[in-house]
Short mmCIF file of C-alpha atoms in Angstrom, two decimals:
data_model
loop_
_atom_site.label_atom_id
_atom_site.label_comp_id
_atom_site.label_asym_id
_atom_site.label_seq_id
_atom_site.Cartn_x
_atom_site.Cartn_y
_atom_site.Cartn_z
CA MET A 92 101.71 115.43 86.54
CA SER A 93 103.71 114.73 83.39
CA GLU A 94 107.49 115.16 83.17
CA THR A 95 106.92 118.30 81.12
CA PRO A 96 104.25 120.38 82.87
CA HIS A 97 101.50 121.60 80.56
CA ILE A 98 100.21 125.05 81.52
CA LEU A 99 96.97 126.61 80.24
CA ILE A 100 97.11 130.43 80.14
CA VAL A 101 93.69 132.09 80.11
CA ASP A 102 93.81 135.84 79.48
CA ASP A 103 92.00 138.13 77.05
CA HIS A 104 95.20 140.09 76.31
CA ARG A 105 97.07 138.40 73.48
CA GLU A 106 100.37 140.09 74.38
CA ILE A 107 100.26 138.59 77.88
CA ARG A 108 99.29 135.14 76.60
CA ASP A 109 102.07 135.13 74.04
CA ALA A 110 104.73 136.53 76.36
CA VAL A 111 103.93 134.08 79.17
CA SER A 112 103.78 131.16 76.75
CA ARG A 113 107.18 131.98 75.26
CA TYR A 114 108.76 132.43 78.67
CA LEU A 115 107.41 129.17 80.11
CA GLU A 116 108.50 127.27 77.03
CA THR A 117 112.07 128.59 77.46
CA LYS A 118 111.91 127.11 80.97
CA GLY A 119 111.05 123.63 79.76
CA MET A 120 107.26 123.76 80.07
CA ARG A 121 104.48 123.33 77.52
CA ALA A 122 102.08 126.24 77.19
CA THR A 123 98.65 126.53 75.61
CA SER A 124 96.66 129.76 75.44
CA ALA A 125 92.95 130.57 75.69
CA ARG A 126 91.43 134.02 75.16
CA ASP A 127 88.33 133.57 77.34
CA ALA A 128 86.25 131.05 79.30
CA VAL A 129 84.66 129.54 76.18
CA ASP A 130 88.04 129.00 74.57
CA MET A 131 89.36 127.61 77.86
CA ASP A 132 86.54 125.05 78.11
CA ALA A 133 87.32 123.86 74.59
CA LYS A 134 91.01 123.46 75.42
CA LEU A 135 90.22 121.61 78.65
CA ALA A 136 87.92 119.23 76.76
CA ALA A 137 90.62 118.51 74.21
CA GLY A 138 93.60 117.92 76.52
CA GLN A 139 94.98 117.62 80.02
CA PHE A 140 96.79 120.38 81.90
CA ASP A 141 98.85 120.48 85.07
CA LEU A 142 97.95 124.07 85.99
CA ILE A 143 95.76 126.95 84.81
CA VAL A 144 96.98 130.56 84.89
CA LEU A 145 93.67 132.43 85.02
CA ASP A 146 93.07 136.16 84.69
CA VAL A 147 90.29 137.65 86.85
CA MET A 148 89.18 140.39 84.45
CA MET A 149 87.92 138.86 81.21
CA PRO A 150 84.98 139.57 78.90
CA GLY A 151 82.08 137.17 79.22
CA GLU A 152 82.50 134.83 82.19
CA ASP A 153 85.08 136.41 84.48
CA GLY A 154 87.94 134.62 86.21
CA LEU A 155 86.28 134.38 89.61
CA SER A 156 83.24 132.68 88.11
CA VAL A 157 85.49 130.32 86.15
CA CYS A 158 87.52 129.52 89.27
CA ARG A 159 84.37 128.77 91.28
CA ARG A 160 83.06 126.51 88.52
CA LEU A 161 86.31 124.58 88.05
CA SER A 162 87.00 124.30 91.79
CA ALA A 163 83.58 122.76 92.39
CA LYS A 164 84.64 119.93 90.07
CA GLY A 165 88.10 119.63 91.63
CA GLY A 166 91.22 118.78 89.70
CA THR A 167 93.55 121.19 87.94
CA PRO A 168 95.32 123.73 90.21
CA ILE A 169 94.63 127.41 89.47
CA LEU A 170 96.91 130.46 89.72
CA MET A 171 94.86 133.66 89.57
CA LEU A 172 96.13 136.87 87.96
CA THR A 173 94.62 139.95 89.60
CA ALA A 174 94.84 143.68 89.00
CA LEU A 175 97.33 145.46 91.25
CA GLY A 176 95.68 146.41 94.53
CA GLU A 177 92.52 144.34 94.04
CA GLU A 178 92.69 142.70 97.48
CA THR A 179 89.06 141.60 97.33
CA ASP A 180 89.65 139.61 94.14
CA ARG A 181 92.65 137.89 95.71
CA ILE A 182 90.81 136.93 98.90
CA VAL A 183 87.69 135.76 97.06
CA GLY A 184 89.80 133.80 94.59
CA LEU A 185 91.57 131.91 97.37
CA GLU A 186 88.32 131.29 99.22
CA ILE A 187 86.62 129.73 96.20
CA GLY A 188 89.50 127.42 95.36
CA ALA A 189 92.43 129.19 93.69
CA ASP A 190 95.79 127.77 94.74
CA ASP A 191 97.62 131.09 94.62
CA TYR A 192 97.44 134.56 93.10
CA LEU A 193 99.78 137.03 91.46
CA SER A 194 99.18 140.73 90.87
CA LYS A 195 99.65 142.38 87.49
CA PRO A 196 102.11 143.59 86.36
CA PHE A 197 104.29 140.68 87.45
CA ASN A 198 107.87 139.53 87.05
CA PRO A 199 108.02 136.39 84.86
CA ARG A 200 110.49 134.83 87.28
CA GLU A 201 108.01 135.22 90.13
CA LEU A 202 105.27 133.70 87.98
CA LEU A 203 107.53 130.73 87.27
CA ALA A 204 108.36 130.35 90.97
CA ARG A 205 104.67 130.39 91.90
CA ILE A 206 103.86 127.82 89.21
CA LYS A 207 106.65 125.50 90.37
CA ALA A 208 105.52 125.79 93.99
CA ILE A 209 101.94 124.87 93.08
CA LEU A 210 103.09 121.96 90.94
CA ARG A 211 105.21 120.64 93.82
CA ARG A 212 102.23 120.87 96.17
CA SER A 213 99.87 119.31 93.64
CA LYS A 214 101.85 116.09 93.87
CA ARG A 215 101.02 115.88 97.56
CA LEU A 216 97.67 117.48 98.36
CA PRO A 217 95.39 118.67 95.57
CA ALA A 218 93.90 115.86 93.52
CA SER A 219 95.94 113.19 95.33
CA ALA A 220 95.07 114.33 98.85
CA GLY A 221 98.42 113.15 100.13
CA ALA A 222 98.29 110.15 102.47
CA LEU A 223 94.49 110.07 102.28
CA SER A 224 94.29 109.53 98.53
CA GLY A 225 92.24 106.56 97.41
CA HIS A 226 90.59 106.03 100.80
CA ARG A 227 87.38 106.76 102.60
CA VAL A 228 88.09 108.49 105.88
CA ALA A 229 85.64 108.57 108.79
CA PHE A 230 85.44 111.41 111.29
CA ALA A 231 82.61 112.45 113.60
CA GLN A 232 79.38 111.61 111.74
CA TRP A 233 80.98 111.93 108.31
CA VAL A 234 82.90 109.84 105.78
CA LEU A 235 85.07 111.68 103.27
CA ASP A 236 85.39 110.00 99.89
CA THR A 237 88.74 111.45 98.77
CA ASP A 238 88.48 110.19 95.19
CA ARG A 239 85.13 111.87 94.56
CA ARG A 240 85.69 114.75 96.99
CA VAL A 241 82.32 114.35 98.64
CA LEU A 242 81.17 114.03 102.24
CA LEU A 243 78.88 111.10 103.01
CA ALA A 244 76.40 111.50 105.85
CA GLN A 245 75.02 108.67 107.97
CA ASN A 246 71.69 108.92 106.15
CA GLY A 247 73.42 108.38 102.80
CA SER A 248 73.21 111.96 101.57
CA GLU A 249 76.22 113.50 99.86
CA THR A 250 77.77 116.96 100.15
CA SER A 251 80.15 118.12 97.43
CA LEU A 252 83.29 120.01 98.39
CA THR A 253 84.98 122.80 96.51
CA THR A 254 88.70 122.46 95.92
CA ALA A 255 89.37 124.95 98.73
CA ASP A 256 87.13 123.09 101.19
CA PHE A 257 88.67 119.76 100.24
CA LYS A 258 92.23 120.99 100.71
CA LEU A 259 91.46 122.55 104.08
CA LEU A 260 89.59 119.50 105.38
CA THR A 261 92.39 117.22 104.17
CA VAL A 262 94.97 119.25 106.09
CA PHE A 263 92.96 118.76 109.29
CA LEU A 264 92.25 115.07 108.69
CA GLU A 265 95.95 114.38 108.23
CA ARG A 266 96.64 116.06 111.60
CA PRO A 267 93.80 115.15 114.01
CA ARG A 268 93.92 116.73 117.48
CA PHE A 269 96.89 118.85 116.44
CA VAL A 270 96.63 122.62 116.91
CA LEU A 271 97.39 124.49 113.68
CA SER A 272 97.95 128.23 113.61
CA ARG A 273 96.43 130.42 110.91
CA GLU A 274 99.90 130.87 109.43
CA GLN A 275 100.48 127.11 109.31
CA LEU A 276 97.09 126.48 107.74
CA LEU A 277 97.59 129.14 105.09
CA ASP A 278 101.00 127.71 104.22
CA LEU A 279 99.69 124.12 104.10
CA VAL A 280 96.64 125.02 102.04
CA SER A 281 98.04 127.62 99.64
CA GLY A 282 101.79 127.69 100.22
CA ARG A 283 101.95 131.38 101.01
CA ALA A 284 102.61 133.48 104.09
CA ALA A 285 99.81 135.29 105.87
CA GLN A 286 99.54 139.05 105.45
CA VAL A 287 98.49 141.52 108.13
CA PHE A 288 94.73 141.25 108.78
CA ASP A 289 94.53 138.25 106.42
CA ARG A 290 91.23 136.50 107.26
CA THR A 291 91.27 134.01 104.40
CA ILE A 292 91.65 130.94 106.63
CA ASP A 293 89.01 132.13 109.09
CA ASN A 294 86.55 132.62 106.24
CA GLN A 295 87.35 129.20 104.76
CA ILE A 296 86.91 127.51 108.13
CA SER A 297 83.57 129.25 108.66
CA ARG A 298 82.37 127.97 105.30
CA LEU A 299 83.61 124.44 106.00
CA ARG A 300 81.96 124.45 109.43
CA ARG A 301 78.63 125.25 107.81
CA LYS A 302 78.97 121.99 105.90
CA ILE A 303 80.18 119.64 108.65
CA GLU A 304 79.06 121.03 112.01
CA HIS A 305 75.65 120.34 113.56
CA ASP A 306 75.77 123.87 114.99
CA PRO A 307 78.38 126.02 113.18
CA GLY A 308 78.05 128.63 115.92
CA ARG A 309 79.20 126.08 118.50
CA PRO A 310 81.62 123.89 116.56
CA GLU A 311 82.65 120.50 117.93
CA ILE A 312 84.62 119.09 114.99
CA ILE A 313 86.92 121.96 114.02
CA THR A 314 87.37 123.92 117.20
CA THR A 315 89.02 127.26 117.87
CA VAL A 316 92.01 127.26 120.21
CA ARG A 317 92.40 130.60 121.97
CA SER A 318 95.69 132.28 120.98
CA GLY A 319 96.58 129.13 119.10
CA GLY A 320 94.56 128.53 115.97
CA TYR A 321 92.29 125.64 115.03
CA CYS A 322 92.16 121.93 115.78
CA LEU A 323 90.31 118.90 114.43
CA SER A 324 88.94 117.71 117.77
CA VAL A 325 87.69 114.28 116.72
CA ASP A 326 89.35 110.99 115.85
CA VAL A 327 90.01 109.96 112.26
CA ALA A 328 89.82 106.40 110.94
CA GLU A 329 90.34 104.88 107.53
CA VAL A 330 87.30 103.03 106.20
CA LYS A 331 88.26 99.67 104.68
#
C-alpha cells in the first residue's frame, strides 16, 4: 500500500461518487471514480488502487457479480455498499470475497473508519497473507501456494481460491490445532463483530470444506468443536 491510499469508488450515482471522493481527499487519500463495471475495469487497467468501494446496485454488471469476479483473481480489498436492510446482499457479498460492507445511507466518518480498518488489515492478511506470504505451505494432502492463491494436490492438479476462501484458510493455517470461535474467525477474516444469527463463517467454512476435504460431510481437516467453534486439525509445514 502506498503512503497515500488510492481508493476507487464505483457507484452509478454521480452525487455519491463526487461526495465520497471529496471527503476522502480532505482526509489525505486519493480518490478515483467509476460509474459502472466497464468504467471500473478501465480504471483498474490503467492504475493501481489500495481499496475499492463498490455499490451493489448498478446498471449492467451488478456489484455482487463484480465482487465475485475480482475476488476470484485476488488482490484489491473491497468494501461493499448495500441498500439499507438488504441483509442477503451483505451476507452474499462477504461470502464471495468482500472485506466489509456498509449500508446506505451512511455517515462519511463511518465509511472512513471502515476503509482505514481494511487498509490496516490488508497489510497483514489479504494479498500478503501475513506470516505465510511468499511460501508454499503443506497441510494434509494439500500445498497452498500463497503467492498464486491456489491449492496444489498430490496429483499436480490446482484449485483456485476466492479471496474469501484464501483469507479463511490462511487464518486457520496460521493457527493449526487452535480452536477458533465463530466470533474470532469473523473478526480475523473481516474485522467485524458477529450479529445475531450470523451464519457467514459457517457458510464460508462449508464452501472451503468442499474444496479441501475428501468427504465434506465428515471433515477431518477443518473440524467442528462442539460449543467451541472450528479447528484446523492437521499439522502445517513450510515447503522449502
